[in-house]
């Protein structure tokens, strides 16, 4: 069962989500989609027992990438 | 659930609360979140205009007291970030001035020729140790090392 993670467009940037999808490609299959107000990632970990942990780290990675973009733009 | 005036939601290993963006701006919130990335998992959302919801999830098991303390640390760091921003804004002009002077100061004073001329103007013959210098060919100085 894929784990769905949504990221509010008012907070997170698209490039941050895309960066995380690429970075975690070796650990999970990630499907990226975009809705009106949020980015949605469906994550299926290669190792099911690690899925929750991978999803948590994925979320932090997106946040970190977003903050990095904010820093570059400031 | 609330503790005095701090309203929050507790879950397993996680605590969530809403921040009023009219009090703490987005930059302060992001700066605080950056500092907590290594300590816990964070998830931010905007439930409504002018409000930002922060969800902190610990990496290991945590009691409600630990979670509440974590949220308290986050709130304290928010205040720190706001103060940093205010100090940065109030000192921006003078910092730019000093940086400009440091990088783009008076060229003539920085020239090597000017520095050498300054040294020549000094009365090195009165140097008590009489250490010889490369540009002194008079032979008045003592032997060097």
mmCIF file of C-alpha atoms in Angstrom:
data_model
loop_
_atom_site.group_PDB
_atom_site.id
_atom_site.type_symbol
_atom_site.label_atom_id
_atom_site.label_comp_id
_atom_site.label_asym_id
_atom_site.label_seq_id
_atom_site.Cartn_x
_atom_site.Cartn_y
_atom_site.Cartn_z
ATOM 1 C CA UNK A 1 0.000 0.000 0.000
ATOM 2 C CA UNK A 2 1.689 3.236 -1.090
ATOM 3 C CA UNK A 3 2.179 5.923 1.503
ATOM 4 C CA UNK A 4 0.833 9.229 0.353
ATOM 5 C CA UNK A 5 2.578 12.415 1.412
ATOM 6 C CA UNK A 6 1.222 15.805 0.457
ATOM 7 C CA UNK A 7 3.115 19.079 0.529
ATOM 8 C CA UNK A 8 1.309 22.399 0.724
ATOM 9 C CA UNK A 9 2.284 24.606 -2.228
ATOM 10 C CA UNK A 10 2.132 27.632 0.035
ATOM 11 C CA UNK A 11 5.058 26.194 1.999
ATOM 12 C CA UNK A 12 7.063 23.830 -0.165
ATOM 13 C CA UNK A 13 8.587 24.321 -3.600
ATOM 14 C CA UNK A 14 8.284 21.972 -6.516
ATOM 15 C CA UNK A 15 12.030 21.635 -6.967
ATOM 16 C CA UNK A 16 12.340 20.504 -3.361
ATOM 17 C CA UNK A 17 9.881 17.681 -3.872
ATOM 18 C CA UNK A 18 11.486 16.689 -7.160
ATOM 19 C CA UNK A 19 14.908 16.681 -5.540
ATOM 20 C CA UNK A 20 13.690 14.359 -2.813
ATOM 21 C CA UNK A 21 12.070 12.031 -5.329
ATOM 22 C CA UNK A 22 15.393 11.717 -7.122
ATOM 23 C CA UNK A 23 17.415 11.330 -3.942
ATOM 24 C CA UNK A 24 15.239 8.533 -2.579
ATOM 25 C CA UNK A 25 14.888 6.662 -5.845
ATOM 26 C CA UNK A 26 17.225 3.921 -4.631
ATOM 27 C CA UNK A 27 15.140 3.292 -1.512
ATOM 28 C CA UNK A 28 11.605 3.714 -2.764
ATOM 29 C CA UNK A 29 9.458 4.123 -5.800
ATOM 30 C CA UNK A 30 8.068 7.620 -5.702
ATOM 31 C CA UNK A 31 5.293 8.927 -7.905
ATOM 32 C CA UNK A 32 5.007 12.690 -8.079
ATOM 33 C CA UNK A 33 1.789 14.491 -8.945
ATOM 34 C CA UNK A 34 0.488 17.997 -8.599
ATOM 35 C CA UNK A 35 -2.885 19.252 -7.463
ATOM 36 C CA UNK A 36 -4.230 22.755 -7.233
ATOM 37 C CA UNK A 37 -2.903 23.506 -3.777
ATOM 38 C CA UNK A 38 -0.450 20.718 -3.050
ATOM 39 C CA UNK A 39 2.202 18.397 -4.381
ATOM 40 C CA UNK A 40 1.498 14.737 -3.777
ATOM 41 C CA UNK A 41 4.017 11.935 -3.574
ATOM 42 C CA UNK A 42 3.062 8.305 -3.413
ATOM 43 C CA UNK A 43 5.894 6.358 -1.902
ATOM 44 C CA UNK A 44 6.426 2.612 -1.949
ATOM 45 C CA UNK A 45 9.543 1.578 -0.080
ATOM 46 C CA UNK A 46 11.692 -1.241 -1.426
ATOM 47 C CA UNK A 47 11.687 -2.594 2.106
ATOM 48 C CA UNK A 48 8.119 -2.333 3.481
ATOM 49 C CA UNK A 49 9.249 -2.376 7.101
ATOM 50 C CA UNK A 50 11.164 0.851 6.500
ATOM 51 C CA UNK A 51 8.420 2.693 4.683
ATOM 52 C CA UNK A 52 7.282 4.920 7.538
ATOM 53 C CA UNK A 53 10.844 5.908 8.398
ATOM 54 C CA UNK A 54 11.705 6.583 4.771
ATOM 55 C CA UNK A 55 8.588 8.731 4.433
ATOM 56 C CA UNK A 56 9.610 10.782 7.476
ATOM 57 C CA UNK A 57 13.099 11.345 6.122
ATOM 58 C CA UNK A 58 11.638 12.139 2.721
ATOM 59 C CA UNK A 59 9.512 14.867 4.308
ATOM 60 C CA UNK A 60 12.522 16.373 6.013
ATOM 61 C CA UNK A 61 14.485 16.257 2.774
ATOM 62 C CA UNK A 62 11.765 18.210 0.983
ATOM 63 C CA UNK A 63 11.738 20.781 3.767
ATOM 64 C CA UNK A 64 15.516 21.114 3.717
ATOM 65 C CA UNK A 65 15.540 21.518 -0.063
ATOM 66 C CA UNK A 66 12.801 24.128 0.210
ATOM 67 C CA UNK A 67 14.737 26.057 2.839
ATOM 68 C CA UNK A 68 17.847 25.881 0.670
ATOM 69 C CA UNK A 69 15.925 27.410 -2.221
ATOM 70 C CA UNK A 70 14.662 30.138 0.075
ATOM 71 C CA UNK A 71 18.211 30.877 1.142
ATOM 72 C CA UNK A 72 19.451 31.089 -2.418
ATOM 73 C CA UNK A 73 16.643 33.434 -3.384
ATOM 74 C CA UNK A 74 17.149 35.782 -0.446
ATOM 75 C CA UNK B 1 -5.499 20.178 24.470
ATOM 76 C CA UNK B 2 -3.913 23.280 25.845
ATOM 77 C CA UNK B 3 -1.392 24.279 28.426
ATOM 78 C CA UNK B 4 -2.171 27.764 29.623
ATOM 79 C CA UNK B 5 -2.493 29.615 26.345
ATOM 80 C CA UNK B 6 -0.497 27.234 24.146
ATOM 81 C CA UNK B 7 -2.832 25.035 22.161
ATOM 82 C CA UNK B 8 -1.459 21.906 20.623
ATOM 83 C CA UNK B 9 -2.373 18.422 19.480
ATOM 84 C CA UNK B 10 -0.556 15.398 20.808
ATOM 85 C CA UNK B 11 -0.107 12.149 18.966
ATOM 86 C CA UNK B 12 2.219 9.198 19.111
ATOM 87 C CA UNK B 13 5.699 10.706 19.038
ATOM 88 C CA UNK B 14 4.331 13.910 17.615
ATOM 89 C CA UNK B 15 3.003 17.299 18.546
ATOM 90 C CA UNK B 16 1.334 19.833 16.293
ATOM 91 C CA UNK B 17 0.523 23.490 16.773
ATOM 92 C CA UNK B 18 -0.420 26.517 14.736
ATOM 93 C CA UNK B 19 1.657 29.651 14.464
ATOM 94 C CA UNK B 20 0.157 33.063 13.835
ATOM 95 C CA UNK B 21 2.127 34.571 10.929
ATOM 96 C CA UNK B 22 1.232 38.065 12.037
ATOM 97 C CA UNK B 23 3.400 37.450 15.090
ATOM 98 C CA UNK B 24 6.160 35.243 13.667
ATOM 99 C CA UNK B 25 6.941 35.794 10.000
ATOM 100 C CA UNK B 26 7.626 33.067 7.487
ATOM 101 C CA UNK B 27 11.370 33.671 7.558
ATOM 102 C CA UNK B 28 11.549 33.123 11.299
ATOM 103 C CA UNK B 29 9.474 29.965 11.025
ATOM 104 C CA UNK B 30 11.688 28.576 8.276
ATOM 105 C CA UNK B 31 14.831 29.525 10.186
ATOM 106 C CA UNK B 32 13.541 27.687 13.221
ATOM 107 C CA UNK B 33 12.471 24.681 11.198
ATOM 108 C CA UNK B 34 15.949 24.479 9.693
ATOM 109 C CA UNK B 35 17.474 24.132 13.164
ATOM 110 C CA UNK B 36 15.099 21.317 14.089
ATOM 111 C CA UNK B 37 15.567 19.230 10.947
ATOM 112 C CA UNK B 38 18.271 17.100 12.546
ATOM 113 C CA UNK B 39 16.348 16.570 15.780
ATOM 114 C CA UNK B 40 12.951 15.546 14.552
ATOM 115 C CA UNK B 41 10.769 15.160 11.501
ATOM 116 C CA UNK B 42 8.858 18.283 10.542
ATOM 117 C CA UNK B 43 5.815 18.818 8.426
ATOM 118 C CA UNK B 44 4.479 22.280 7.650
ATOM 119 C CA UNK B 45 1.130 23.245 6.226
ATOM 120 C CA UNK B 46 -1.062 26.305 5.910
ATOM 121 C CA UNK B 47 -4.556 25.585 7.235
ATOM 122 C CA UNK B 48 -5.680 29.136 6.522
ATOM 123 C CA UNK B 49 -4.297 32.488 5.414
ATOM 124 C CA UNK B 50 -1.977 33.928 8.024
ATOM 125 C CA UNK B 51 -1.562 30.688 9.955
ATOM 126 C CA UNK B 52 1.083 28.009 9.622
ATOM 127 C CA UNK B 53 0.742 24.586 11.215
ATOM 128 C CA UNK B 54 3.868 22.828 12.420
ATOM 129 C CA UNK B 55 3.948 19.132 13.167
ATOM 130 C CA UNK B 56 6.991 17.780 14.982
ATOM 131 C CA UNK B 57 7.603 14.064 15.143
ATOM 132 C CA UNK B 58 10.395 12.709 17.286
ATOM 133 C CA UNK B 59 12.812 10.149 15.894
ATOM 134 C CA UNK B 60 12.400 7.944 18.944
ATOM 135 C CA UNK B 61 9.639 7.342 21.431
ATOM 136 C CA UNK B 62 8.731 10.335 23.553
ATOM 137 C CA UNK B 63 6.505 11.068 26.510
ATOM 138 C CA UNK B 64 3.966 13.922 26.409
ATOM 139 C CA UNK B 65 6.291 15.985 28.598
ATOM 140 C CA UNK B 66 9.138 15.508 26.134
ATOM 141 C CA UNK B 67 6.885 16.505 23.266
ATOM 142 C CA UNK B 68 5.670 19.576 25.104
ATOM 143 C CA UNK B 69 9.263 20.558 25.894
ATOM 144 C CA UNK B 70 10.165 20.146 22.230
ATOM 145 C CA UNK B 71 7.361 22.487 21.226
ATOM 146 C CA UNK B 72 8.506 24.943 23.874
ATOM 147 C CA UNK B 73 12.025 24.901 22.460
ATOM 148 C CA UNK B 74 10.593 25.520 19.011
ATOM 149 C CA UNK B 75 8.664 28.517 20.335
ATOM 150 C CA UNK B 76 11.760 29.921 22.030
ATOM 151 C CA UNK B 77 13.777 29.552 18.853
ATOM 152 C CA UNK B 78 11.025 31.353 16.943
ATOM 153 C CA UNK B 79 11.527 34.309 19.240
ATOM 154 C CA UNK B 80 15.286 34.091 18.737
ATOM 155 C CA UNK B 81 14.868 34.125 14.977
ATOM 156 C CA UNK B 82 12.593 37.164 15.152
ATOM 157 C CA UNK B 83 15.142 39.064 17.250
ATOM 158 C CA UNK B 84 17.916 38.088 14.825
ATOM 159 C CA UNK B 85 15.861 39.467 11.966
ATOM 160 C CA UNK B 86 15.222 42.722 13.773
ATOM 161 C CA UNK B 87 18.902 43.149 14.631
ATOM 162 C CA UNK B 88 19.853 42.318 11.062
ATOM 163 C CA UNK B 89 17.442 44.903 9.689
ATOM 164 C CA UNK B 90 18.545 47.612 12.103
ATOM 165 C CA UNK B 91 22.247 47.069 11.353
ATOM 166 C CA UNK B 92 21.953 46.461 7.628
ATOM 167 C CA UNK B 93 23.133 49.896 6.506
ATOM 168 C CA UNK B 94 26.174 50.051 8.710
ATOM 169 C CA UNK B 95 27.172 46.495 7.805
ATOM 170 C CA UNK B 96 26.940 47.358 4.117
ATOM 171 C CA UNK B 97 29.001 50.482 4.773
ATOM 172 C CA UNK B 98 31.789 48.585 6.506
ATOM 173 C CA UNK B 99 31.800 45.835 3.890
ATOM 174 C CA UNK B 100 32.032 48.467 1.193
ATOM 175 C CA UNK B 101 34.927 50.147 2.929
ATOM 176 C CA UNK B 102 36.681 46.837 3.442
ATOM 177 C CA UNK B 103 36.436 45.751 -0.184
ATOM 178 C CA UNK B 104 36.439 49.054 -2.003
ATOM 179 C CA UNK B 105 38.523 51.298 0.253
ATOM 180 C CA UNK B 106 40.917 54.083 -0.851
ATOM 181 C CA UNK B 107 43.207 52.487 -3.514
ATOM 182 C CA UNK B 108 46.192 54.763 -2.963
ATOM 183 C CA UNK B 109 46.585 53.779 0.663
ATOM 184 C CA UNK B 110 46.395 50.102 -0.243
ATOM 185 C CA UNK B 111 49.132 50.270 -2.851
ATOM 186 C CA UNK B 112 52.406 48.554 -2.164
ATOM 187 C CA UNK B 113 54.365 51.644 -3.192
ATOM 188 C CA UNK B 114 52.575 53.709 -0.605
ATOM 189 C CA UNK B 115 53.352 51.177 2.095
ATOM 190 C CA UNK B 116 57.018 51.049 1.158
ATOM 191 C CA UNK B 117 57.200 54.812 1.137
ATOM 192 C CA UNK B 118 55.716 54.811 4.563
ATOM 193 C CA UNK B 119 58.363 52.403 5.799
ATOM 194 C CA UNK B 120 61.154 54.434 4.198
ATOM 195 C CA UNK B 121 59.928 57.489 5.993
ATOM 196 C CA UNK B 122 60.419 55.777 9.326
ATOM 197 C CA UNK B 123 63.704 56.315 11.072
ATOM 198 C CA UNK B 124 65.018 52.764 10.940
ATOM 199 C CA UNK B 125 68.520 53.860 11.917
ATOM 200 C CA UNK B 126 67.219 54.349 15.406
ATOM 201 C CA UNK B 127 66.159 50.732 15.531
ATOM 202 C CA UNK B 128 67.911 49.475 18.721
ATOM 203 C CA UNK B 129 68.388 45.939 17.411
ATOM 204 C CA UNK B 130 69.836 47.251 14.123
ATOM 205 C CA UNK B 131 68.427 44.367 12.143
ATOM 206 C CA UNK B 132 69.319 44.747 8.474
ATOM 207 C CA UNK B 133 66.563 45.136 5.965
ATOM 208 C CA UNK B 134 66.638 44.213 2.278
ATOM 209 C CA UNK B 135 66.151 47.755 1.018
ATOM 210 C CA UNK B 136 68.887 49.241 3.211
ATOM 211 C CA UNK B 137 72.128 49.134 1.238
ATOM 212 C CA UNK B 138 73.971 51.642 3.395
ATOM 213 C CA UNK B 139 75.531 48.921 5.481
ATOM 214 C CA UNK B 140 74.644 50.780 8.664
ATOM 215 C CA UNK B 141 72.531 47.974 9.984
ATOM 216 C CA UNK B 142 73.882 45.068 11.966
ATOM 217 C CA UNK B 143 74.288 41.572 10.676
ATOM 218 C CA UNK B 144 71.116 39.695 10.159
ATOM 219 C CA UNK B 145 70.328 36.260 11.444
#
